[in-house]
Amino acid sequence: MFKLSSPHFIYRSALIALANTALLSVASSASAAPFKNLAADQDAQLSVGVNALYSNSAYDLDDNEVRVLPGVFYDNNKIYARGASAGAYLINDGTNQLSAYAQLAGNSFDPDDANGALQGLDERKISAAAGITYLRRTPVGGFRIQAATDILDRSGGNTARLTYLARITKNKLTVYPSVGFEYHDDKYNEYYYGVSDEESAKTGVAAYKSNSSLNPYINVSANYDFNECFAGFFNQSLSYLPNEQYDSPMVDSRTDSTTTLGLLYKF
């Protein structure tokens, strides 16, 4: 008798298939005509600044989090740094970009900021992820596939992203809208949204075990050049929580959003 596949198995299989398709496309192009990687840009500009992040978390918290972090932006066609992400290009011919990267990843849950019995739960910490990303530039925008794993072993989980990106430029203003889906495996969700039997017995919060999930999200970034030295940076991200995360007793919202404002100095 045939059985229907579980939704999270279908999601993961689809993302793996898309990733394989993209990498096979790169391989096919390489066999037909070797990649001519861009030369290092000796005039690449380094921008350093400070970012203020306001997080409207989906967690049931008393106060939303505000953080101030340094920001670095640099890309010389060989290596790059973009905010909390940095990487090195394995392939970069101007149309295809395949790179290895590392970045801050995950959520943070501080019991001291939580409401009610949630204050007795364990802390969930932000982590770092490393992985591979492939971007294909086309006349209608960019298509990017990413796969990463938790290298600090906070959750021990894996994530994947499928994104469409665009670029809109008007004088000194450049806007980068993007939309896509992010896959979180069960280990990731269990760490950030699960409640163990031990925590439940200690606090009275219902135990909860999460499965893998697929989160739709949108993101808008903007950069405005005030002059040759200073630029302003804005980013707004919004992620929708599916039932695998929303049903957690730690959560009281369907959305998780972060607003970032920054000021950059260009060397």
Short mmCIF file of N, CA and C in Angstrom, two decimals, residues 41-119:
data_model
loop_
_atom_site.label_atom_id
_atom_site.label_comp_id
_atom_site.label_asym_id
_atom_site.label_seq_id
_atom_site.Cartn_x
_atom_site.Cartn_y
_atom_site.Cartn_z
N ASP A 41 39.26 42.94 -7.93
CA ASP A 41 39.06 44.37 -8.11
C ASP A 41 39.97 45.13 -7.15
N GLN A 42 41.02 45.71 -7.69
CA GLN A 42 41.99 46.42 -6.85
C GLN A 42 41.40 47.71 -6.27
N ASP A 43 40.31 48.18 -6.85
CA ASP A 43 39.69 49.42 -6.37
C ASP A 43 38.44 49.16 -5.53
N ALA A 44 38.25 47.91 -5.11
CA ALA A 44 37.09 47.58 -4.30
C ALA A 44 37.05 48.45 -3.04
N GLN A 45 35.87 48.95 -2.72
CA GLN A 45 35.73 49.89 -1.62
C GLN A 45 35.31 49.18 -0.34
N LEU A 46 35.97 49.51 0.74
CA LEU A 46 35.63 48.98 2.06
C LEU A 46 34.74 49.97 2.79
N SER A 47 33.59 49.48 3.28
CA SER A 47 32.67 50.31 4.06
C SER A 47 32.53 49.71 5.45
N VAL A 48 32.72 50.53 6.46
CA VAL A 48 32.64 50.09 7.86
C VAL A 48 31.69 51.03 8.59
N GLY A 49 30.85 50.47 9.43
CA GLY A 49 29.91 51.33 10.15
C GLY A 49 29.29 50.63 11.33
N VAL A 50 28.15 51.15 11.76
CA VAL A 50 27.44 50.61 12.91
C VAL A 50 25.97 50.47 12.53
N ASN A 51 25.37 49.37 12.98
CA ASN A 51 23.97 49.07 12.69
C ASN A 51 23.17 48.94 13.98
N ALA A 52 21.98 49.50 13.98
CA ALA A 52 21.04 49.32 15.08
C ALA A 52 19.92 48.40 14.60
N LEU A 53 19.73 47.28 15.31
CA LEU A 53 18.75 46.28 14.91
C LEU A 53 17.61 46.25 15.93
N TYR A 54 16.39 46.35 15.42
CA TYR A 54 15.19 46.22 16.25
C TYR A 54 14.48 44.94 15.85
N SER A 55 14.40 44.01 16.79
CA SER A 55 13.82 42.69 16.50
C SER A 55 12.43 42.57 17.12
N ASN A 56 11.43 42.35 16.29
CA ASN A 56 10.06 42.09 16.74
C ASN A 56 9.86 40.58 16.67
N SER A 57 10.26 39.91 17.74
CA SER A 57 10.34 38.45 17.74
C SER A 57 8.97 37.80 17.82
N ALA A 58 8.88 36.60 17.23
CA ALA A 58 7.66 35.81 17.34
C ALA A 58 7.54 35.15 18.71
N TYR A 59 8.65 35.12 19.47
CA TYR A 59 8.59 34.58 20.82
C TYR A 59 7.66 35.42 21.70
N ASP A 60 7.12 34.80 22.74
CA ASP A 60 6.25 35.49 23.70
C ASP A 60 7.14 36.20 24.72
N LEU A 61 7.57 37.41 24.35
CA LEU A 61 8.50 38.17 25.17
C LEU A 61 7.84 39.44 25.69
N ASP A 62 8.35 39.93 26.81
CA ASP A 62 7.83 41.16 27.39
C ASP A 62 8.32 42.37 26.63
N ASP A 63 9.57 42.35 26.18
CA ASP A 63 10.16 43.46 25.44
C ASP A 63 10.82 42.95 24.17
N ASN A 64 10.72 43.73 23.11
CA ASN A 64 11.44 43.41 21.90
C ASN A 64 12.89 43.83 22.04
N GLU A 65 13.77 43.18 21.28
CA GLU A 65 15.20 43.34 21.44
C GLU A 65 15.76 44.40 20.51
N VAL A 66 16.66 45.24 21.06
CA VAL A 66 17.40 46.21 20.28
C VAL A 66 18.88 45.91 20.46
N ARG A 67 19.58 45.74 19.34
CA ARG A 67 21.02 45.46 19.40
C ARG A 67 21.77 46.43 18.51
N VAL A 68 22.99 46.75 18.90
CA VAL A 68 23.88 47.58 18.10
C VAL A 68 25.09 46.74 17.73
N LEU A 69 25.32 46.60 16.41
CA LEU A 69 26.38 45.74 15.92
C LEU A 69 27.22 46.47 14.87
N PRO A 70 28.48 46.12 14.75
CA PRO A 70 29.28 46.69 13.66
C PRO A 70 28.87 46.11 12.32
N GLY A 71 29.12 46.86 11.26
CA GLY A 71 28.80 46.39 9.92
C GLY A 71 29.97 46.60 8.99
N VAL A 72 30.25 45.60 8.15
CA VAL A 72 31.35 45.68 7.20
C VAL A 72 30.84 45.23 5.84
N PHE A 73 31.15 46.02 4.80
CA PHE A 73 30.77 45.67 3.44
C PHE A 73 32.00 45.79 2.54
N TYR A 74 32.27 44.71 1.80
CA TYR A 74 33.45 44.68 0.92
C TYR A 74 33.27 43.55 -0.08
N ASP A 75 33.67 43.78 -1.33
CA ASP A 75 33.59 42.74 -2.35
C ASP A 75 34.61 43.06 -3.44
N ASN A 76 35.64 42.23 -3.57
CA ASN A 76 36.66 42.46 -4.60
C ASN A 76 36.66 41.37 -5.66
N ASN A 77 35.51 40.67 -5.79
CA ASN A 77 35.31 39.58 -6.76
C ASN A 77 35.97 38.27 -6.34
N LYS A 78 36.72 38.27 -5.25
CA LYS A 78 37.36 37.06 -4.73
C LYS A 78 36.84 36.72 -3.33
N ILE A 79 36.75 37.73 -2.49
CA ILE A 79 36.21 37.57 -1.14
C ILE A 79 35.19 38.68 -0.91
N TYR A 80 34.31 38.47 0.07
CA TYR A 80 33.31 39.49 0.35
C TYR A 80 32.90 39.46 1.82
N ALA A 81 32.41 40.60 2.28
CA ALA A 81 31.81 40.72 3.61
C ALA A 81 30.57 41.58 3.45
N ARG A 82 29.46 41.09 3.99
CA ARG A 82 28.19 41.83 3.90
C ARG A 82 27.49 41.74 5.25
N GLY A 83 27.70 42.76 6.05
CA GLY A 83 27.07 42.77 7.36
C GLY A 83 27.59 41.66 8.24
N ALA A 84 26.70 40.68 8.55
CA ALA A 84 27.07 39.56 9.43
C ALA A 84 27.47 38.33 8.64
N SER A 85 27.75 38.49 7.34
CA SER A 85 28.12 37.37 6.49
C SER A 85 29.44 37.65 5.78
N ALA A 86 30.26 36.62 5.62
CA ALA A 86 31.52 36.75 4.89
C ALA A 86 31.78 35.46 4.13
N GLY A 87 32.44 35.58 2.96
CA GLY A 87 32.68 34.38 2.18
C GLY A 87 33.77 34.57 1.14
N ALA A 88 34.02 33.48 0.42
CA ALA A 88 35.02 33.47 -0.65
C ALA A 88 34.39 32.81 -1.88
N TYR A 89 34.61 33.44 -3.05
CA TYR A 89 34.04 32.91 -4.28
C TYR A 89 34.84 31.71 -4.78
N LEU A 90 34.15 30.64 -5.10
CA LEU A 90 34.73 29.50 -5.78
C LEU A 90 34.61 29.68 -7.29
N ILE A 91 33.49 30.27 -7.70
CA ILE A 91 33.24 30.64 -9.09
C ILE A 91 32.62 32.03 -9.09
N ASN A 92 33.12 32.92 -9.93
CA ASN A 92 32.53 34.25 -10.06
C ASN A 92 32.89 34.81 -11.43
N ASP A 93 32.00 34.57 -12.38
CA ASP A 93 32.25 35.04 -13.74
C ASP A 93 31.36 36.21 -14.12
N GLY A 94 30.69 36.79 -13.12
CA GLY A 94 29.79 37.91 -13.38
C GLY A 94 28.36 37.48 -13.57
N THR A 95 28.15 36.24 -14.01
CA THR A 95 26.80 35.69 -14.16
C THR A 95 26.53 34.60 -13.13
N ASN A 96 27.50 33.73 -12.94
CA ASN A 96 27.41 32.66 -11.95
C ASN A 96 28.33 32.96 -10.77
N GLN A 97 27.80 32.81 -9.57
CA GLN A 97 28.60 32.98 -8.36
C GLN A 97 28.36 31.77 -7.45
N LEU A 98 29.41 31.04 -7.19
CA LEU A 98 29.37 29.93 -6.24
C LEU A 98 30.38 30.24 -5.15
N SER A 99 29.94 30.29 -3.91
CA SER A 99 30.85 30.69 -2.84
C SER A 99 30.59 29.89 -1.57
N ALA A 100 31.65 29.81 -0.75
CA ALA A 100 31.54 29.25 0.60
C ALA A 100 31.45 30.43 1.56
N TYR A 101 30.58 30.32 2.55
CA TYR A 101 30.35 31.47 3.41
C TYR A 101 30.08 31.05 4.85
N ALA A 102 30.18 32.02 5.74
CA ALA A 102 29.82 31.84 7.14
C ALA A 102 29.08 33.09 7.59
N GLN A 103 28.13 32.93 8.51
CA GLN A 103 27.36 34.07 8.97
C GLN A 103 26.71 33.77 10.31
N LEU A 104 26.29 34.83 11.00
CA LEU A 104 25.48 34.65 12.18
C LEU A 104 24.14 34.06 11.76
N ALA A 105 23.57 33.20 12.59
CA ALA A 105 22.34 32.52 12.20
C ALA A 105 21.55 32.12 13.43
N GLY A 106 20.27 31.84 13.20
CA GLY A 106 19.42 31.38 14.29
C GLY A 106 18.76 32.52 15.03
N ASN A 107 18.03 32.18 16.09
CA ASN A 107 17.32 33.15 16.91
C ASN A 107 17.97 33.23 18.29
N SER A 108 17.44 34.09 19.12
CA SER A 108 17.88 34.14 20.51
C SER A 108 16.65 34.27 21.39
N PHE A 109 16.63 33.51 22.47
CA PHE A 109 15.52 33.54 23.43
C PHE A 109 16.11 33.68 24.82
N ASP A 110 15.87 34.84 25.46
CA ASP A 110 16.35 35.10 26.80
C ASP A 110 15.18 34.93 27.76
N PRO A 111 15.21 33.92 28.63
CA PRO A 111 14.10 33.70 29.56
C PRO A 111 13.78 34.91 30.43
N ASP A 112 14.78 35.74 30.71
CA ASP A 112 14.54 36.92 31.55
C ASP A 112 13.59 37.90 30.89
N ASP A 113 13.47 37.85 29.56
CA ASP A 113 12.58 38.76 28.83
C ASP A 113 11.24 38.11 28.50
N ALA A 114 11.06 36.85 28.89
CA ALA A 114 9.85 36.12 28.53
C ALA A 114 8.71 36.38 29.51
N ASN A 115 7.51 36.01 29.09
CA ASN A 115 6.33 36.19 29.91
C ASN A 115 5.96 34.91 30.66
N GLY A 116 5.45 35.07 31.87
CA GLY A 116 4.89 33.97 32.64
C GLY A 116 5.86 32.84 32.89
N ALA A 117 5.35 31.62 32.73
CA ALA A 117 6.13 30.41 33.02
C ALA A 117 7.29 30.22 32.06
N LEU A 118 7.27 30.92 30.92
CA LEU A 118 8.36 30.80 29.96
C LEU A 118 9.69 31.28 30.54
N GLN A 119 9.64 32.04 31.62
CA GLN A 119 10.87 32.52 32.25
C GLN A 119 11.70 31.38 32.84
#
